[in-house]
Amino acid sequence: MRTHLPIDNAVRRAQPGAESHFHIKFQIRHTERREHFIAALALLQHNRGELDGSFKASGMVNLPPREQRKRFCTRLTSAMSTLFADLDFRPSTECFRLFLTPHEWIVLLFSTTAFGNADHVTRYLNPRGPENAQFLPGDSFIEKLCVLYSTESELELDFAALWAYDKTIAACLALVLLAPVFKGSQSAHGKREALLEWLPGKLQQIDDLDALPTALLHNAYMFCSYADTPLRHAIKQDINVLVRRKLTQLGLTDLPAPKPAPTKGRARRGKKPLMW
């Protein structure tokens, strides 16, 4: 779906050489909109989803709080849908990484509306059709797909094919899908189980920890414990390898470990170790 208006085409035909001018203006609108979205998502994350005086929109002032939240979520997700469905919009690498950190809030926003998820956009991003699971060189929709995809999606995503296309993008998506503490449906829980069984051993293949959404690594590390699969803790080893590799790269070494203080009587067993 393109957002060029018919009048734009008429003006371009009437003014030779004006096409580049309209293209530049169009790109500026893209830049402004994605910056507004990222700012709104960051503010939502900071406020833990509470709408305060920082959020202002026309037609909402006199509504009761519940209706304000409903109206805000619907308008923001509709605007995101329009932007991401635009064939001319492709987030840069930096923009893509910025969208990954508040990914959970994108999912929550869509889940609170009648949309339920962003499938009405993601299903039609692939120009080869929704049934095509391939990722081919030159595809320009994959970053947008990863930003909008969630474990609540009914769209099947072939992670093996995505890994073969770009292992860093695949690892980023896997981590943001594992980061939320709560999986509210059987389908979402099942997707987390499948990811935790597929991912072990793969994260170690990522060259640099900084290529991943590091702000969410601790979530994936901790919340994998809520899964059922016996392999639920396996990705911790991969994350430890990535962190250790980064520390070595930065020239940081372990601090000398203090000698444990002698304990009186028999040591208690069966207790979980504490992390300081």
PDB file of C-alpha atoms in Angstrom:
ATOM      1  CA  MET A   1       0.000   0.000   0.000  1.00  0.00           C
ATOM      2  CA  ARG A   2       1.452   3.385  -1.015  1.00  0.00           C
ATOM      3  CA  THR A   3       0.533   6.661   0.585  1.00  0.00           C
ATOM      4  CA  HIS A   4       1.188   8.867  -2.479  1.00  0.00           C
ATOM      5  CA  LEU A   5      -1.980  10.867  -3.168  1.00  0.00           C
ATOM      6  CA  PRO A   6      -3.301  11.292  -6.713  1.00  0.00           C
ATOM      7  CA  ILE A   7      -2.627  15.031  -6.463  1.00  0.00           C
ATOM      8  CA  ASP A   8       1.073  14.258  -5.936  1.00  0.00           C
ATOM      9  CA  ASN A   9       1.213  12.487  -9.289  1.00  0.00           C
ATOM     10  CA  ALA A  10      -0.594  15.374 -10.974  1.00  0.00           C
ATOM     11  CA  VAL A  11       1.849  17.914  -9.563  1.00  0.00           C
ATOM     12  CA  ARG A  12       4.859  15.805 -10.590  1.00  0.00           C
ATOM     13  CA  ARG A  13       3.526  15.605 -14.152  1.00  0.00           C
ATOM     14  CA  ALA A  14       2.929  19.355 -14.224  1.00  0.00           C
ATOM     15  CA  GLN A  15       6.364  20.272 -12.864  1.00  0.00           C
ATOM     16  CA  PRO A  16       9.367  18.702 -14.623  1.00  0.00           C
ATOM     17  CA  GLY A  17      12.083  17.693 -12.193  1.00  0.00           C
ATOM     18  CA  ALA A  18       9.792  17.901  -9.189  1.00  0.00           C
ATOM     19  CA  GLU A  19       9.723  14.156  -8.537  1.00  0.00           C
ATOM     20  CA  SER A  20      12.950  14.174  -6.518  1.00  0.00           C
ATOM     21  CA  HIS A  21      11.590  17.021  -4.376  1.00  0.00           C
ATOM     22  CA  PHE A  22       8.452  15.063  -3.485  1.00  0.00           C
ATOM     23  CA  HIS A  23      10.524  11.946  -2.845  1.00  0.00           C
ATOM     24  CA  ILE A  24      12.697  13.834  -0.374  1.00  0.00           C
ATOM     25  CA  LYS A  25       9.630  15.212   1.399  1.00  0.00           C
ATOM     26  CA  PHE A  26       8.141  11.730   1.498  1.00  0.00           C
ATOM     27  CA  GLN A  27      11.310  10.328   3.083  1.00  0.00           C
ATOM     28  CA  ILE A  28      11.298  13.121   5.661  1.00  0.00           C
ATOM     29  CA  ARG A  29       7.766  12.143   6.639  1.00  0.00           C
ATOM     30  CA  HIS A  30       8.974   8.558   7.054  1.00  0.00           C
ATOM     31  CA  THR A  31      11.825   9.701   9.271  1.00  0.00           C
ATOM     32  CA  GLU A  32       9.573  11.852  11.418  1.00  0.00           C
ATOM     33  CA  ARG A  33       6.957   9.128  11.832  1.00  0.00           C
ATOM     34  CA  ARG A  34       9.401   6.406  12.817  1.00  0.00           C
ATOM     35  CA  GLU A  35      11.039   8.764  15.338  1.00  0.00           C
ATOM     36  CA  HIS A  36       7.620   9.560  16.833  1.00  0.00           C
ATOM     37  CA  PHE A  37       6.780   5.854  17.069  1.00  0.00           C
ATOM     38  CA  ILE A  38      10.066   4.998  18.770  1.00  0.00           C
ATOM     39  CA  ALA A  39       9.632   7.901  21.204  1.00  0.00           C
ATOM     40  CA  ALA A  40       6.060   6.820  22.030  1.00  0.00           C
ATOM     41  CA  LEU A  41       7.134   3.211  22.569  1.00  0.00           C
ATOM     42  CA  ALA A  42      10.057   4.264  24.760  1.00  0.00           C
ATOM     43  CA  LEU A  43       7.723   6.421  26.856  1.00  0.00           C
ATOM     44  CA  LEU A  44       5.228   3.582  27.189  1.00  0.00           C
ATOM     45  CA  GLN A  45       8.020   1.273  28.317  1.00  0.00           C
ATOM     46  CA  HIS A  46       9.255   3.856  30.824  1.00  0.00           C
ATOM     47  CA  ASN A  47       5.730   4.372  32.225  1.00  0.00           C
ATOM     48  CA  ARG A  48       4.976   0.634  32.235  1.00  0.00           C
ATOM     49  CA  GLY A  49       2.020   1.255  29.939  1.00  0.00           C
ATOM     50  CA  GLU A  50       0.432   4.109  31.879  1.00  0.00           C
ATOM     51  CA  LEU A  51      -0.847   7.049  29.836  1.00  0.00           C
ATOM     52  CA  ASP A  52      -0.030  10.311  31.580  1.00  0.00           C
ATOM     53  CA  GLY A  53       0.204  13.961  30.577  1.00  0.00           C
ATOM     54  CA  SER A  54       3.070  13.139  28.208  1.00  0.00           C
ATOM     55  CA  PHE A  55       0.596  11.561  25.792  1.00  0.00           C
ATOM     56  CA  LYS A  56      -1.580  14.046  23.974  1.00  0.00           C
ATOM     57  CA  ALA A  57      -3.936  13.500  21.051  1.00  0.00           C
ATOM     58  CA  SER A  58      -6.918  15.283  19.625  1.00  0.00           C
ATOM     59  CA  GLY A  59     -10.383  14.067  20.533  1.00  0.00           C
ATOM     60  CA  MET A  60      -9.304  12.274  23.721  1.00  0.00           C
ATOM     61  CA  VAL A  61      -9.367  14.930  26.428  1.00  0.00           C
ATOM     62  CA  ASN A  62     -12.999  14.505  27.507  1.00  0.00           C
ATOM     63  CA  LEU A  63     -13.068  10.713  27.292  1.00  0.00           C
ATOM     64  CA  PRO A  64     -12.978   8.530  30.422  1.00  0.00           C
ATOM     65  CA  PRO A  65      -9.562   6.934  31.090  1.00  0.00           C
ATOM     66  CA  ARG A  66     -10.583   3.518  29.786  1.00  0.00           C
ATOM     67  CA  GLU A  67     -11.806   4.989  26.497  1.00  0.00           C
ATOM     68  CA  GLN A  68      -8.688   7.144  26.252  1.00  0.00           C
ATOM     69  CA  ARG A  69      -6.458   4.063  26.467  1.00  0.00           C
ATOM     70  CA  LYS A  70      -8.581   2.236  23.922  1.00  0.00           C
ATOM     71  CA  ARG A  71      -8.572   5.194  21.516  1.00  0.00           C
ATOM     72  CA  PHE A  72      -4.833   5.774  21.922  1.00  0.00           C
ATOM     73  CA  CYS A  73      -3.877   2.142  21.284  1.00  0.00           C
ATOM     74  CA  THR A  74      -6.153   1.909  18.250  1.00  0.00           C
ATOM     75  CA  ARG A  75      -4.826   5.098  16.700  1.00  0.00           C
ATOM     76  CA  LEU A  76      -1.173   4.266  17.329  1.00  0.00           C
ATOM     77  CA  THR A  77      -1.439   0.724  15.951  1.00  0.00           C
ATOM     78  CA  SER A  78      -3.404   1.965  12.932  1.00  0.00           C
ATOM     79  CA  ALA A  79      -0.688   4.527  12.221  1.00  0.00           C
ATOM     80  CA  MET A  80       2.021   1.870  12.605  1.00  0.00           C
ATOM     81  CA  SER A  81       0.107  -0.431  10.270  1.00  0.00           C
ATOM     82  CA  THR A  82      -0.058   2.291   7.637  1.00  0.00           C
ATOM     83  CA  LEU A  83       3.658   3.069   7.890  1.00  0.00           C
ATOM     84  CA  PHE A  84       4.849  -0.543   7.824  1.00  0.00           C
ATOM     85  CA  ALA A  85       2.518  -1.472   4.978  1.00  0.00           C
ATOM     86  CA  ASP A  86       4.061   1.290   2.869  1.00  0.00           C
ATOM     87  CA  LEU A  87       6.334  -0.298   0.261  1.00  0.00           C
ATOM     88  CA  ASP A  88       8.574   2.777   0.303  1.00  0.00           C
ATOM     89  CA  PHE A  89       9.307   2.446   4.008  1.00  0.00           C
ATOM     90  CA  ARG A  90      12.263   0.309   4.994  1.00  0.00           C
ATOM     91  CA  PRO A  91      13.814   0.850   8.437  1.00  0.00           C
ATOM     92  CA  SER A  92      17.563   1.382   8.487  1.00  0.00           C
ATOM     93  CA  THR A  93      19.771  -0.952  10.520  1.00  0.00           C
ATOM     94  CA  GLU A  94      19.886   1.548  13.378  1.00  0.00           C
ATOM     95  CA  CYS A  95      16.123   2.091  13.246  1.00  0.00           C
ATOM     96  CA  PHE A  96      15.513  -1.667  13.192  1.00  0.00           C
ATOM     97  CA  ARG A  97      17.594  -2.118  16.329  1.00  0.00           C
ATOM     98  CA  LEU A  98      15.753   0.717  18.070  1.00  0.00           C
ATOM     99  CA  PHE A  99      12.409  -0.952  17.342  1.00  0.00           C
ATOM    100  CA  LEU A 100      13.618  -4.260  18.813  1.00  0.00           C
ATOM    101  CA  THR A 101      14.098  -2.999  22.373  1.00  0.00           C
ATOM    102  CA  PRO A 102      10.421  -2.019  22.912  1.00  0.00           C
ATOM    103  CA  HIS A 103       9.225  -4.953  20.770  1.00  0.00           C
ATOM    104  CA  GLU A 104       7.133  -6.302  23.635  1.00  0.00           C
ATOM    105  CA  TRP A 105       5.189  -3.037  23.766  1.00  0.00           C
ATOM    106  CA  ILE A 106       4.442  -3.188  20.049  1.00  0.00           C
ATOM    107  CA  VAL A 107       2.965  -6.636  20.651  1.00  0.00           C
ATOM    108  CA  LEU A 108       0.985  -5.437  23.678  1.00  0.00           C
ATOM    109  CA  LEU A 109      -0.397  -2.446  21.783  1.00  0.00           C
ATOM    110  CA  PHE A 110      -1.790  -4.620  18.995  1.00  0.00           C
ATOM    111  CA  SER A 111      -3.116  -7.182  21.477  1.00  0.00           C
ATOM    112  CA  THR A 112      -5.234  -4.540  23.231  1.00  0.00           C
ATOM    113  CA  THR A 113      -7.028  -3.583  20.008  1.00  0.00           C
ATOM    114  CA  ALA A 114      -9.478  -5.392  17.771  1.00  0.00           C
ATOM    115  CA  PHE A 115      -6.509  -6.314  15.556  1.00  0.00           C
ATOM    116  CA  GLY A 116      -5.178  -8.724  18.187  1.00  0.00           C
ATOM    117  CA  ASN A 117      -1.838  -8.863  16.370  1.00  0.00           C
ATOM    118  CA  ALA A 118      -0.162  -7.324  13.329  1.00  0.00           C
ATOM    119  CA  ASP A 119      -0.932 -10.181  10.934  1.00  0.00           C
ATOM    120  CA  HIS A 120      -3.086  -7.892   8.788  1.00  0.00           C
ATOM    121  CA  VAL A 121       0.203  -6.193   7.823  1.00  0.00           C
ATOM    122  CA  THR A 122       2.829  -8.955   8.057  1.00  0.00           C
ATOM    123  CA  ARG A 123       0.783 -11.374   5.964  1.00  0.00           C
ATOM    124  CA  TYR A 124       1.179  -9.135   2.914  1.00  0.00           C
ATOM    125  CA  LEU A 125       4.733  -7.833   3.328  1.00  0.00           C
ATOM    126  CA  ASN A 126       6.257 -10.603   1.216  1.00  0.00           C
ATOM    127  CA  PRO A 127       5.719  -9.613  -2.437  1.00  0.00           C
ATOM    128  CA  ARG A 128       5.668 -13.321  -3.364  1.00  0.00           C
ATOM    129  CA  GLY A 129       2.547 -13.835  -1.274  1.00  0.00           C
ATOM    130  CA  PRO A 130       1.662 -14.895   2.290  1.00  0.00           C
ATOM    131  CA  GLU A 131       2.169 -18.590   1.581  1.00  0.00           C
ATOM    132  CA  ASN A 132       5.790 -18.097   0.478  1.00  0.00           C
ATOM    133  CA  ALA A 133       8.155 -18.795   3.382  1.00  0.00           C
ATOM    134  CA  GLN A 134      11.381 -18.010   1.542  1.00  0.00           C
ATOM    135  CA  PHE A 135      13.808 -15.208   2.339  1.00  0.00           C
ATOM    136  CA  LEU A 136      15.801 -14.226  -0.727  1.00  0.00           C
ATOM    137  CA  PRO A 137      18.713 -11.823  -1.369  1.00  0.00           C
ATOM    138  CA  GLY A 138      17.360  -8.347  -1.988  1.00  0.00           C
ATOM    139  CA  ASP A 139      14.196  -8.805   0.084  1.00  0.00           C
ATOM    140  CA  SER A 140      13.314  -5.466   1.656  1.00  0.00           C
ATOM    141  CA  PHE A 141      10.471  -6.542   3.920  1.00  0.00           C
ATOM    142  CA  ILE A 142      12.252  -8.772   6.437  1.00  0.00           C
ATOM    143  CA  GLU A 143      13.139  -6.110   9.016  1.00  0.00           C
ATOM    144  CA  LYS A 144       9.531  -4.895   9.028  1.00  0.00           C
ATOM    145  CA  LEU A 145       8.308  -8.466   9.436  1.00  0.00           C
ATOM    146  CA  CYS A 146      10.567  -8.981  12.460  1.00  0.00           C
ATOM    147  CA  VAL A 147       9.423  -5.756  14.132  1.00  0.00           C
ATOM    148  CA  LEU A 148       5.731  -6.685  13.849  1.00  0.00           C
ATOM    149  CA  TYR A 149       5.913 -10.473  14.274  1.00  0.00           C
ATOM    150  CA  SER A 150       4.978 -11.949  17.664  1.00  0.00           C
ATOM    151  CA  THR A 151       4.330 -15.273  19.340  1.00  0.00           C
ATOM    152  CA  GLU A 152       0.627 -14.378  19.159  1.00  0.00           C
ATOM    153  CA  SER A 153       0.819 -14.303  15.360  1.00  0.00           C
ATOM    154  CA  GLU A 154      -1.064 -16.904  13.362  1.00  0.00           C
ATOM    155  CA  LEU A 155       1.477 -16.524  10.563  1.00  0.00           C
ATOM    156  CA  GLU A 156       3.998 -19.344  10.259  1.00  0.00           C
ATOM    157  CA  LEU A 157       7.611 -18.142  10.206  1.00  0.00           C
ATOM    158  CA  ASP A 158      10.420 -20.492   9.147  1.00  0.00           C
ATOM    159  CA  PHE A 159      13.245 -19.656  11.548  1.00  0.00           C
ATOM    160  CA  ALA A 160      15.640 -22.040   9.809  1.00  0.00           C
ATOM    161  CA  ALA A 161      15.093 -20.180   6.526  1.00  0.00           C
ATOM    162  CA  LEU A 162      15.513 -16.831   8.287  1.00  0.00           C
ATOM    163  CA  TRP A 163      18.740 -18.055   9.919  1.00  0.00           C
ATOM    164  CA  ALA A 164      20.075 -19.147   6.557  1.00  0.00           C
ATOM    165  CA  TYR A 165      19.231 -15.702   5.143  1.00  0.00           C
ATOM    166  CA  ASP A 166      20.736 -13.678   8.021  1.00  0.00           C
ATOM    167  CA  LYS A 167      21.647 -15.326  11.310  1.00  0.00           C
ATOM    168  CA  THR A 168      21.948 -12.012  13.156  1.00  0.00           C
ATOM    169  CA  ILE A 169      18.415 -10.927  12.244  1.00  0.00           C
ATOM    170  CA  ALA A 170      17.115 -14.383  13.162  1.00  0.00           C
ATOM    171  CA  ALA A 171      18.913 -14.289  16.524  1.00  0.00           C
ATOM    172  CA  CYS A 172      17.559 -10.801  17.242  1.00  0.00           C
ATOM    173  CA  LEU A 173      13.987 -11.884  16.551  1.00  0.00           C
ATOM    174  CA  ALA A 174      14.364 -15.050  18.616  1.00  0.00           C
ATOM    175  CA  LEU A 175      15.631 -13.100  21.627  1.00  0.00           C
ATOM    176  CA  VAL A 176      12.872 -10.472  21.538  1.00  0.00           C
ATOM    177  CA  LEU A 177      10.264 -13.234  21.295  1.00  0.00           C
ATOM    178  CA  LEU A 178      11.781 -14.963  24.337  1.00  0.00           C
ATOM    179  CA  ALA A 179      12.121 -11.762  26.375  1.00  0.00           C
ATOM    180  CA  PRO A 180       8.508 -11.276  27.648  1.00  0.00           C
ATOM    181  CA  VAL A 181       7.841 -12.939  30.990  1.00  0.00           C
ATOM    182  CA  PHE A 182       4.236 -13.858  30.188  1.00  0.00           C
ATOM    183  CA  LYS A 183       2.928 -15.919  27.300  1.00  0.00           C
ATOM    184  CA  GLY A 184      -0.818 -15.536  27.535  1.00  0.00           C
ATOM    185  CA  SER A 185      -1.991 -18.153  25.061  1.00  0.00           C
ATOM    186  CA  GLN A 186      -1.312 -21.782  24.308  1.00  0.00           C
ATOM    187  CA  SER A 187      -0.014 -20.804  20.878  1.00  0.00           C
ATOM    188  CA  ALA A 188       2.449 -18.257  22.285  1.00  0.00           C
ATOM    189  CA  HIS A 189       3.641 -20.733  24.904  1.00  0.00           C
ATOM    190  CA  GLY A 190       4.146 -23.363  22.212  1.00  0.00           C
ATOM    191  CA  LYS A 191       6.197 -20.992  20.068  1.00  0.00           C
ATOM    192  CA  ARG A 192       8.472 -20.254  23.024  1.00  0.00           C
ATOM    193  CA  GLU A 193       8.923 -23.979  23.635  1.00  0.00           C
ATOM    194  CA  ALA A 194       9.851 -24.524  19.993  1.00  0.00           C
ATOM    195  CA  LEU A 195      12.317 -21.611  20.004  1.00  0.00           C
ATOM    196  CA  LEU A 196      14.036 -22.819  23.166  1.00  0.00           C
ATOM    197  CA  GLU A 197      14.533 -26.223  21.591  1.00  0.00           C
ATOM    198  CA  TRP A 198      15.751 -24.837  18.254  1.00  0.00           C
ATOM    199  CA  LEU A 199      18.026 -21.998  19.390  1.00  0.00           C
ATOM    200  CA  PRO A 200      20.696 -23.667  21.616  1.00  0.00           C
ATOM    201  CA  GLY A 201      24.130 -23.676  19.984  1.00  0.00           C
ATOM    202  CA  LYS A 202      23.189 -21.032  17.435  1.00  0.00           C
ATOM    203  CA  LEU A 203      23.692 -17.842  19.430  1.00  0.00           C
ATOM    204  CA  GLN A 204      27.381 -18.706  19.784  1.00  0.00           C
ATOM    205  CA  GLN A 205      27.684 -18.279  16.020  1.00  0.00           C
ATOM    206  CA  ILE A 206      26.976 -14.547  16.309  1.00  0.00           C
ATOM    207  CA  ASP A 207      30.262 -12.685  15.979  1.00  0.00           C
ATOM    208  CA  ASP A 208      29.563  -9.722  18.232  1.00  0.00           C
ATOM    209  CA  LEU A 209      27.278  -9.368  21.226  1.00  0.00           C
ATOM    210  CA  ASP A 210      26.593  -5.751  20.230  1.00  0.00           C
ATOM    211  CA  ALA A 211      24.756  -6.963  17.119  1.00  0.00           C
ATOM    212  CA  LEU A 212      21.988  -8.316  19.375  1.00  0.00           C
ATOM    213  CA  PRO A 213      19.357  -6.452  21.458  1.00  0.00           C
ATOM    214  CA  THR A 214      21.526  -6.462  24.592  1.00  0.00           C
ATOM    215  CA  ALA A 215      18.903  -4.555  26.605  1.00  0.00           C
ATOM    216  CA  LEU A 216      16.748  -7.710  26.477  1.00  0.00           C
ATOM    217  CA  LEU A 217      19.379 -10.403  27.003  1.00  0.00           C
ATOM    218  CA  HIS A 218      18.762 -10.599  30.741  1.00  0.00           C
ATOM    219  CA  ASN A 219      15.023 -11.138  30.088  1.00  0.00           C
ATOM    220  CA  ALA A 220      15.680 -14.070  27.768  1.00  0.00           C
ATOM    221  CA  TYR A 221      18.241 -15.417  30.257  1.00  0.00           C
ATOM    222  CA  MET A 222      15.848 -15.327  33.202  1.00  0.00           C
ATOM    223  CA  PHE A 223      12.408 -15.967  31.761  1.00  0.00           C
ATOM    224  CA  CYS A 224      13.388 -19.114  29.870  1.00  0.00           C
ATOM    225  CA  SER A 225      12.965 -20.777  33.282  1.00  0.00           C
ATOM    226  CA  TYR A 226       9.182 -20.492  32.887  1.00  0.00           C
ATOM    227  CA  ALA A 227       9.170 -22.850  29.902  1.00  0.00           C
ATOM    228  CA  ASP A 228       8.406 -26.575  30.128  1.00  0.00           C
ATOM    229  CA  THR A 229      10.984 -28.052  27.769  1.00  0.00           C
ATOM    230  CA  PRO A 230      13.982 -29.802  29.400  1.00  0.00           C
ATOM    231  CA  LEU A 231      16.164 -27.603  27.160  1.00  0.00           C
ATOM    232  CA  ARG A 232      14.793 -24.376  28.645  1.00  0.00           C
ATOM    233  CA  HIS A 233      18.120 -23.418  30.269  1.00  0.00           C
ATOM    234  CA  ALA A 234      20.345 -24.300  27.303  1.00  0.00           C
ATOM    235  CA  ILE A 235      20.461 -20.793  25.826  1.00  0.00           C
ATOM    236  CA  LYS A 236      22.085 -19.531  29.032  1.00  0.00           C
ATOM    237  CA  GLN A 237      25.306 -21.236  28.006  1.00  0.00           C
ATOM    238  CA  ASP A 238      25.210 -19.468  24.640  1.00  0.00           C
ATOM    239  CA  ILE A 239      24.596 -16.088  26.280  1.00  0.00           C
ATOM    240  CA  ASN A 240      27.442 -16.717  28.709  1.00  0.00           C
ATOM    241  CA  VAL A 241      29.749 -17.479  25.774  1.00  0.00           C
ATOM    242  CA  LEU A 242      28.754 -14.257  24.016  1.00  0.00           C
ATOM    243  CA  VAL A 243      29.276 -12.175  27.166  1.00  0.00           C
ATOM    244  CA  ARG A 244      32.612 -13.845  27.932  1.00  0.00           C
ATOM    245  CA  ARG A 245      33.770 -13.228  24.352  1.00  0.00           C
ATOM    246  CA  LYS A 246      32.801  -9.553  24.642  1.00  0.00           C
ATOM    247  CA  LEU A 247      34.648  -9.154  27.929  1.00  0.00           C
ATOM    248  CA  THR A 248      37.753 -10.655  26.363  1.00  0.00           C
ATOM    249  CA  GLN A 249      37.417  -8.320  23.384  1.00  0.00           C
ATOM    250  CA  LEU A 250      37.275  -5.348  25.773  1.00  0.00           C
ATOM    251  CA  GLY A 251      40.291  -6.604  27.730  1.00  0.00           C
ATOM    252  CA  LEU A 252      38.300  -7.189  30.905  1.00  0.00           C
ATOM    253  CA  THR A 253      39.275 -10.056  33.186  1.00  0.00           C
ATOM    254  CA  ASP A 254      37.684 -11.679  36.200  1.00  0.00           C
ATOM    255  CA  LEU A 255      38.178 -10.157  39.627  1.00  0.00           C
ATOM    256  CA  PRO A 256      39.936 -12.410  42.105  1.00  0.00           C
ATOM    257  CA  ALA A 257      37.313 -14.444  43.906  1.00  0.00           C
ATOM    258  CA  PRO A 258      37.233 -13.942  47.700  1.00  0.00           C
ATOM    259  CA  LYS A 259      37.791 -16.989  49.830  1.00  0.00           C
ATOM    260  CA  PRO A 260      34.513 -18.286  51.259  1.00  0.00           C
ATOM    261  CA  ALA A 261      34.095 -17.689  54.981  1.00  0.00           C
ATOM    262  CA  PRO A 262      34.060 -20.833  57.061  1.00  0.00           C
ATOM    263  CA  THR A 263      30.594 -21.970  58.041  1.00  0.00           C
ATOM    264  CA  LYS A 264      29.562 -23.444  61.324  1.00  0.00           C
ATOM    265  CA  GLY A 265      28.037 -26.872  61.268  1.00  0.00           C
ATOM    266  CA  ARG A 266      26.971 -28.690  58.141  1.00  0.00           C
ATOM    267  CA  ALA A 267      26.442 -26.703  54.955  1.00  0.00           C
ATOM    268  CA  ARG A 268      22.860 -26.512  53.791  1.00  0.00           C
ATOM    269  CA  ARG A 269      22.172 -28.339  50.570  1.00  0.00           C
ATOM    270  CA  GLY A 270      19.486 -28.040  47.976  1.00  0.00           C
ATOM    271  CA  LYS A 271      19.410 -24.243  48.034  1.00  0.00           C
ATOM    272  CA  LYS A 272      19.584 -22.218  44.862  1.00  0.00           C
ATOM    273  CA  PRO A 273      22.830 -20.249  44.490  1.00  0.00           C
ATOM    274  CA  LEU A 274      22.555 -16.509  44.832  1.00  0.00           C
ATOM    275  CA  MET A 275      23.904 -14.162  42.167  1.00  0.00           C
ATOM    276  CA  TRP A 276      25.527 -10.992  43.452  1.00  0.00           C
TER     277      TRP A 276
END
